[in-house]
mmCIF file of C-alpha atoms and ligand atoms in Angstrom:
data_model
loop_
_atom_site.group_PDB
_atom_site.id
_atom_site.type_symbol
_atom_site.label_atom_id
_atom_site.label_comp_id
_atom_site.label_asym_id
_atom_site.label_seq_id
_atom_site.Cartn_x
_atom_site.Cartn_y
_atom_site.Cartn_z
ATOM 1 C CA MET A 1 23.270 -23.160 51.811
ATOM 2 C CA ARG A 2 23.262 -19.735 53.430
ATOM 3 C CA LYS A 3 23.326 -19.368 57.193
ATOM 4 C CA ALA A 4 20.907 -16.653 58.289
ATOM 5 C CA LEU A 5 22.121 -13.606 60.190
ATOM 6 C CA VAL A 6 20.037 -11.552 62.586
ATOM 7 C CA ALA A 7 21.800 -8.350 63.636
ATOM 8 C CA GLY A 8 20.461 -5.811 66.111
ATOM 9 C CA ASN A 9 21.230 -2.205 65.261
ATOM 10 C CA TRP A 10 20.746 -0.434 68.545
ATOM 11 C CA LYS A 11 21.333 2.973 66.905
ATOM 12 C CA MET A 12 21.781 5.718 69.550
ATOM 13 C CA ASN A 13 20.015 3.829 72.326
ATOM 14 C CA GLY A 14 21.070 2.144 75.526
ATOM 15 C CA SER A 15 22.783 2.786 78.845
ATOM 16 C CA LEU A 16 25.138 0.676 80.924
ATOM 17 C CA ALA A 17 22.256 -0.630 83.018
ATOM 18 C CA ALA A 18 19.838 -1.199 80.135
ATOM 19 C CA ASN A 19 22.518 -2.934 78.048
ATOM 20 C CA ARG A 20 23.409 -5.316 80.859
ATOM 21 C CA GLU A 21 19.796 -6.284 81.364
ATOM 22 C CA LEU A 22 19.140 -6.772 77.640
ATOM 23 C CA LEU A 23 22.326 -8.767 77.067
ATOM 24 C CA SER A 24 21.792 -11.050 80.005
ATOM 25 C CA ALA A 25 18.320 -11.925 78.641
ATOM 26 C CA LEU A 26 19.705 -12.451 75.129
ATOM 27 C CA SER A 27 22.696 -14.519 76.160
ATOM 28 C CA GLY A 28 20.484 -16.709 78.331
ATOM 29 C CA ALA A 29 18.165 -17.504 75.424
ATOM 30 C CA ILE A 30 20.321 -17.494 72.282
ATOM 31 C CA ARG A 31 22.414 -20.594 71.683
ATOM 32 C CA GLY A 32 24.889 -21.275 68.892
ATOM 33 C CA SER A 33 23.123 -22.723 65.883
ATOM 34 C CA ASP A 34 23.976 -23.926 62.409
ATOM 35 C CA ALA A 35 20.921 -22.112 61.071
ATOM 36 C CA VAL A 36 21.431 -18.579 62.313
ATOM 37 C CA ALA A 37 24.230 -16.272 63.439
ATOM 38 C CA VAL A 38 23.344 -13.423 65.787
ATOM 39 C CA ALA A 39 25.033 -10.072 66.356
ATOM 40 C CA VAL A 40 24.360 -6.842 68.210
ATOM 41 C CA CYS A 41 25.659 -3.424 67.154
ATOM 42 C CA PRO A 42 25.628 -1.041 70.143
ATOM 43 C CA PRO A 43 26.798 2.573 70.202
ATOM 44 C CA ALA A 44 30.607 2.659 70.007
ATOM 45 C CA VAL A 45 31.182 3.813 73.590
ATOM 46 C CA TYR A 46 29.581 0.630 74.898
ATOM 47 C CA LEU A 47 31.503 -1.786 72.676
ATOM 48 C CA PRO A 48 34.195 -2.899 75.187
ATOM 49 C CA GLU A 49 31.578 -3.547 77.865
ATOM 50 C CA VAL A 50 29.276 -5.390 75.437
ATOM 51 C CA VAL A 51 32.133 -7.512 74.077
ATOM 52 C CA ALA A 52 33.096 -8.437 77.639
ATOM 53 C CA GLN A 53 29.558 -9.373 78.546
ATOM 54 C CA LEU A 54 29.101 -11.499 75.426
ATOM 55 C CA GLN A 55 32.414 -13.354 75.764
ATOM 56 C CA ALA A 56 31.796 -17.108 75.483
ATOM 57 C CA THR A 57 28.271 -16.606 74.154
ATOM 58 C CA ALA A 58 26.916 -17.244 70.655
ATOM 59 C CA ILE A 59 26.300 -13.529 70.084
ATOM 60 C CA ALA A 60 28.812 -11.542 68.039
ATOM 61 C CA VAL A 61 29.347 -7.787 68.202
ATOM 62 C CA GLY A 62 29.472 -5.172 65.467
ATOM 63 C CA GLY A 63 30.018 -1.446 65.123
ATOM 64 C CA GLN A 64 27.445 0.883 63.593
ATOM 65 C CA ASP A 65 29.935 2.739 61.390
ATOM 66 C CA CYS A 66 33.662 3.021 60.754
ATOM 67 C CA SER A 67 35.970 5.577 59.213
ATOM 68 C CA ASP A 68 37.233 5.144 55.674
ATOM 69 C CA GLU A 69 40.629 6.252 56.970
ATOM 70 C CA LYS A 70 43.118 4.042 58.799
ATOM 71 C CA ALA A 71 44.330 6.519 61.456
ATOM 72 C CA GLY A 72 45.181 10.162 61.919
ATOM 73 C CA ALA A 73 43.596 13.570 62.310
ATOM 74 C CA PHE A 74 39.930 12.616 61.947
ATOM 75 C CA THR A 75 38.234 13.966 65.050
ATOM 76 C CA GLY A 76 35.347 11.859 66.272
ATOM 77 C CA GLU A 77 35.910 9.005 63.844
ATOM 78 C CA ILE A 78 36.588 5.390 64.714
ATOM 79 C CA ALA A 79 38.921 3.225 62.637
ATOM 80 C CA ALA A 80 37.914 -0.244 61.525
ATOM 81 C CA ASP A 81 41.137 -1.576 63.091
ATOM 82 C CA MET A 82 39.989 -0.198 66.445
ATOM 83 C CA LEU A 83 36.639 -1.968 66.166
ATOM 84 C CA ARG A 84 38.447 -5.188 65.316
ATOM 85 C CA GLU A 85 40.894 -4.765 68.181
ATOM 86 C CA ILE A 86 38.089 -4.254 70.667
ATOM 87 C CA GLY A 87 36.440 -7.504 69.552
ATOM 88 C CA CYS A 88 33.975 -6.632 66.789
ATOM 89 C CA GLN A 89 33.333 -9.039 63.927
ATOM 90 C CA TYR A 90 30.942 -6.874 61.926
ATOM 91 C CA VAL A 91 30.388 -3.241 61.073
ATOM 92 C CA ILE A 92 27.376 -1.591 59.475
ATOM 93 C CA VAL A 93 28.293 0.740 56.601
ATOM 94 C CA GLY A 94 26.058 3.042 54.599
ATOM 95 C CA HIS A 95 23.046 3.035 56.889
ATOM 96 C CA SER A 96 20.395 5.352 55.466
ATOM 97 C CA GLU A 97 20.416 7.469 58.631
ATOM 98 C CA ARG A 98 24.100 8.232 58.022
ATOM 99 C CA ARG A 99 23.629 8.677 54.280
ATOM 100 C CA ALA A 100 21.005 11.311 55.183
ATOM 101 C CA ARG A 101 22.420 12.977 58.314
ATOM 102 C CA GLN A 102 26.151 12.702 57.643
ATOM 103 C CA ARG A 103 25.677 13.020 53.872
ATOM 104 C CA GLU A 104 27.599 9.831 53.183
ATOM 105 C CA ASP A 105 27.529 9.145 49.471
ATOM 106 C CA SER A 106 28.054 5.781 47.817
ATOM 107 C CA ALA A 107 31.732 6.391 47.032
ATOM 108 C CA TRP A 108 32.407 7.170 50.694
ATOM 109 C CA VAL A 109 30.446 4.119 51.794
ATOM 110 C CA ALA A 110 32.509 2.008 49.377
ATOM 111 C CA ARG A 111 35.718 3.264 51.005
ATOM 112 C CA LYS A 112 34.327 2.352 54.434
ATOM 113 C CA PHE A 113 33.432 -1.106 53.143
ATOM 114 C CA ILE A 114 37.012 -1.603 51.942
ATOM 115 C CA ALA A 115 38.451 -0.228 55.199
ATOM 116 C CA ALA A 116 36.254 -2.627 57.185
ATOM 117 C CA GLN A 117 37.392 -5.649 55.212
ATOM 118 C CA SER A 118 41.035 -4.592 55.394
ATOM 119 C CA ALA A 119 40.685 -4.670 59.179
ATOM 120 C CA GLY A 120 39.162 -8.160 59.090
ATOM 121 C CA LEU A 121 35.596 -7.046 59.773
ATOM 122 C CA VAL A 122 32.558 -8.239 57.851
ATOM 123 C CA PRO A 123 30.798 -5.146 56.512
ATOM 124 C CA ILE A 124 27.004 -5.081 56.560
ATOM 125 C CA LEU A 125 26.357 -2.831 53.576
ATOM 126 C CA CYS A 126 22.978 -1.066 53.762
ATOM 127 C CA VAL A 127 21.134 -0.101 50.610
ATOM 128 C CA GLY A 128 17.570 1.070 50.075
ATOM 129 C CA GLU A 129 15.350 3.635 48.462
ATOM 130 C CA GLN A 130 13.386 6.576 49.861
ATOM 131 C CA LEU A 131 9.623 6.683 49.521
ATOM 132 C CA GLU A 132 9.792 9.232 46.702
ATOM 133 C CA ASP A 133 12.179 6.961 44.793
ATOM 134 C CA ARG A 134 9.764 4.054 45.075
ATOM 135 C CA GLU A 135 6.815 6.198 44.061
ATOM 136 C CA ALA A 136 8.729 7.472 41.045
ATOM 137 C CA GLY A 137 9.673 3.931 40.014
ATOM 138 C CA ARG A 138 13.345 4.531 40.842
ATOM 139 C CA THR A 139 13.831 1.768 43.445
ATOM 140 C CA GLU A 140 16.071 -0.404 41.286
ATOM 141 C CA ALA A 141 18.081 2.548 39.965
ATOM 142 C CA VAL A 142 18.808 3.778 43.507
ATOM 143 C CA VAL A 143 19.725 0.346 44.840
ATOM 144 C CA ALA A 144 21.871 -0.337 41.762
ATOM 145 C CA GLU A 145 23.795 2.920 42.260
ATOM 146 C CA GLN A 146 24.472 2.113 45.934
ATOM 147 C CA LEU A 147 25.496 -1.458 45.181
ATOM 148 C CA ASP A 148 27.508 -0.803 42.025
ATOM 149 C CA ALA A 149 29.635 1.828 43.776
ATOM 150 C CA VAL A 150 30.875 -0.864 46.161
ATOM 151 C CA LEU A 151 31.093 -3.614 43.543
ATOM 152 C CA ASP A 152 33.171 -1.312 41.341
ATOM 153 C CA ALA A 153 35.472 -0.153 44.143
ATOM 154 C CA ALA A 154 35.922 -3.393 46.098
ATOM 155 C CA GLY A 155 35.357 -5.989 43.359
ATOM 156 C CA VAL A 156 32.683 -8.657 43.392
ATOM 157 C CA ASP A 157 34.934 -11.196 45.127
ATOM 158 C CA ALA A 158 34.920 -8.983 48.227
ATOM 159 C CA PHE A 159 31.248 -9.831 48.622
ATOM 160 C CA ASP A 160 32.138 -13.323 49.798
ATOM 161 C CA ARG A 161 33.171 -11.648 53.073
ATOM 162 C CA ALA A 162 30.294 -9.198 53.301
ATOM 163 C CA VAL A 163 26.595 -8.984 54.025
ATOM 164 C CA VAL A 164 24.093 -6.742 52.252
ATOM 165 C CA ALA A 165 21.059 -5.320 54.040
ATOM 166 C CA TYR A 166 18.126 -4.069 51.989
ATOM 167 C CA GLU A 167 16.395 -1.408 54.057
ATOM 168 C CA PRO A 168 13.703 0.596 52.308
ATOM 169 C CA VAL A 169 14.025 3.961 54.047
ATOM 170 C CA TRP A 170 10.252 4.416 54.268
ATOM 171 C CA ALA A 171 9.994 1.206 56.310
ATOM 172 C CA ILE A 172 12.553 2.173 58.957
ATOM 173 C CA GLY A 173 11.021 2.955 62.323
ATOM 174 C CA THR A 174 7.652 3.612 60.732
ATOM 175 C CA GLY A 175 5.856 0.351 61.430
ATOM 176 C CA LEU A 176 5.514 -0.108 57.674
ATOM 177 C CA THR A 177 7.253 -3.131 56.240
ATOM 178 C CA ALA A 178 7.764 -3.826 52.590
ATOM 179 C CA SER A 179 5.118 -6.233 51.350
ATOM 180 C CA PRO A 180 6.424 -9.738 50.677
ATOM 181 C CA GLU A 181 6.285 -8.949 46.943
ATOM 182 C CA GLN A 182 8.221 -5.696 47.330
ATOM 183 C CA ALA A 183 10.856 -7.306 49.543
ATOM 184 C CA ALA A 184 11.193 -10.392 47.355
ATOM 185 C CA GLU A 185 11.576 -8.249 44.261
ATOM 186 C CA ALA A 186 14.249 -6.011 45.765
ATOM 187 C CA HIS A 187 16.218 -8.933 47.200
ATOM 188 C CA ALA A 188 16.118 -10.815 43.896
ATOM 189 C CA PHE A 189 17.257 -7.647 42.142
ATOM 190 C CA ILE A 190 20.269 -7.345 44.479
ATOM 191 C CA ARG A 191 21.244 -10.998 44.103
ATOM 192 C CA ASN A 192 20.926 -10.806 40.308
ATOM 193 C CA ARG A 193 22.968 -7.634 40.192
ATOM 194 C CA VAL A 194 25.823 -9.389 42.021
ATOM 195 C CA ALA A 195 25.310 -12.539 39.910
ATOM 196 C CA GLU A 196 25.917 -10.537 36.745
ATOM 197 C CA ARG A 197 29.497 -10.250 37.984
ATOM 198 C CA ASN A 198 29.896 -13.582 39.786
ATOM 199 C CA SER A 199 27.081 -16.079 40.214
ATOM 200 C CA GLN A 200 28.827 -18.136 42.899
ATOM 201 C CA VAL A 201 29.447 -15.105 45.070
ATOM 202 C CA ALA A 202 25.827 -14.035 44.563
ATOM 203 C CA GLU A 203 24.501 -17.457 45.537
ATOM 204 C CA ALA A 204 26.420 -17.470 48.809
ATOM 205 C CA LEU A 205 25.746 -13.798 49.670
ATOM 206 C CA ARG A 206 23.551 -13.112 52.683
ATOM 207 C CA ILE A 207 20.998 -10.407 51.976
ATOM 208 C CA LEU A 208 19.192 -9.191 55.087
ATOM 209 C CA TYR A 209 15.916 -7.313 55.197
ATOM 210 C CA GLY A 210 15.581 -4.304 57.493
ATOM 211 C CA GLY A 211 12.675 -1.984 58.253
ATOM 212 C CA SER A 212 10.121 -2.534 61.030
ATOM 213 C CA VAL A 213 10.908 -6.231 61.412
ATOM 214 C CA LYS A 214 9.111 -7.527 64.515
ATOM 215 C CA ALA A 215 8.664 -10.962 66.074
ATOM 216 C CA ASP A 216 5.255 -11.311 64.439
ATOM 217 C CA ASN A 217 6.244 -10.454 60.854
ATOM 218 C CA ALA A 218 9.748 -11.952 60.802
ATOM 219 C CA ALA A 219 8.801 -15.514 59.834
ATOM 220 C CA GLY A 220 6.892 -14.326 56.764
ATOM 221 C CA LEU A 221 9.805 -12.195 55.584
ATOM 222 C CA PHE A 222 12.457 -14.832 56.293
ATOM 223 C CA ALA A 223 10.497 -17.423 54.333
ATOM 224 C CA LEU A 224 11.037 -15.468 51.112
ATOM 225 C CA PRO A 225 13.649 -17.041 48.851
ATOM 226 C CA ASP A 226 16.294 -14.298 48.819
ATOM 227 C CA ILE A 227 15.947 -13.066 52.408
ATOM 228 C CA ASP A 228 18.645 -14.443 54.678
ATOM 229 C CA GLY A 229 17.825 -12.760 57.967
ATOM 230 C CA GLY A 230 17.292 -9.260 59.241
ATOM 231 C CA LEU A 231 18.859 -6.023 60.402
ATOM 232 C CA ILE A 232 16.679 -5.070 63.318
ATOM 233 C CA GLY A 233 16.313 -1.591 64.805
ATOM 234 C CA GLY A 234 13.599 -0.925 67.388
ATOM 235 C CA ALA A 235 12.759 -4.563 68.069
ATOM 236 C CA SER A 236 16.400 -5.349 68.888
ATOM 237 C CA LEU A 237 16.091 -3.256 72.070
ATOM 238 C CA ASP A 238 13.466 -5.580 73.518
ATOM 239 C CA ALA A 239 14.747 -9.013 74.539
ATOM 240 C CA ASP A 240 11.544 -10.951 73.843
ATOM 241 C CA SER A 241 11.090 -9.339 70.429
ATOM 242 C CA PHE A 242 14.684 -9.898 69.369
ATOM 243 C CA ILE A 243 14.670 -13.501 70.594
ATOM 244 C CA GLY A 244 11.418 -14.074 68.691
ATOM 245 C CA ILE A 245 13.052 -12.763 65.510
ATOM 246 C CA VAL A 246 16.134 -14.943 66.023
ATOM 247 C CA ASN A 247 13.868 -17.970 66.515
ATOM 248 C CA ALA A 248 11.984 -17.126 63.313
ATOM 249 C CA ALA A 249 15.290 -17.062 61.426
ATOM 250 C CA ALA A 250 16.396 -20.354 62.976
ATOM 251 C CA ALA A 251 13.125 -22.006 61.975
ATOM 252 C CA ARG A 252 13.173 -20.946 58.333
ATOM 253 C CA VAL A 253 13.760 -23.522 55.659
ATOM 254 C CA HIS A 254 17.397 -23.545 54.594
ATOM 255 C CA LYS A 255 18.082 -21.912 51.270
HETATM 256 P P1 13P B 301 13.567 -0.499 62.591
HETATM 257 O O1 13P B 301 13.620 -2.004 62.787
HETATM 258 O O2 13P B 301 13.439 0.264 63.862
HETATM 259 O O3 13P B 301 12.574 -0.116 61.547
HETATM 260 O O4 13P B 301 15.015 -0.068 62.020
HETATM 261 C C1 13P B 301 15.552 -0.760 60.950
HETATM 262 C C2 13P B 301 16.950 -0.324 60.749
HETATM 263 O O5 13P B 301 17.221 0.791 60.346
HETATM 264 C C3 13P B 301 18.027 -1.272 61.100
HETATM 265 O O6 13P B 301 19.253 -0.819 60.653
#
């Protein structure tokens, strides 16, 4: 049985005042549950404050990125050990916005994944195709390349301490979500790809969907067999929306 995870990726949003208000609403409404784990991933500068505010709540904290290096002359980067020390449990790696803007390739993302696990963090590995890939029938090839790079570098057993997020790039921040068929197909593809190497690891692996998830479409997505929760962008900045999504995950039938 897989416990769902709903993680809020705040991206480059927030302020001290806005974060406090959002977190007090979330921590008042979200209780520990056997059905769903909840995390928020704020911008790095806010992490200590967010960790402090969420102490003794059911909401965990994650970073949005980490360095592939342990320490040293890497201006502007943040080590996985530092995220762990400050109180993070998770870190997002390979988000499509970083693959595009920072030109992170799959080999680099794989090194970040390994660095995160070495520090005791659970990496949330993002994979997903661009619109032109989907239109050219390359969705599975793109996702396979992104996934295989990490499977090859870290080994399939590492995926028992990791989460995968399928985020079709064309669905991020656009209001478009993958249709249930498209999402189900991609998630099954990811689970099968991992199962080719280790079926037990694949069965236990949480695969989140991300891309314009809102309170009103979450239940439909989370009901699909291989979807184990969501990585939420825009809707994670609004307390009612995020709580609605968490409730949809908690209410889904256990898989
Ligand atoms: P939106 O929910 O805003 O589409 O963002 C999804 C995402 O990129 C989460 O990482």
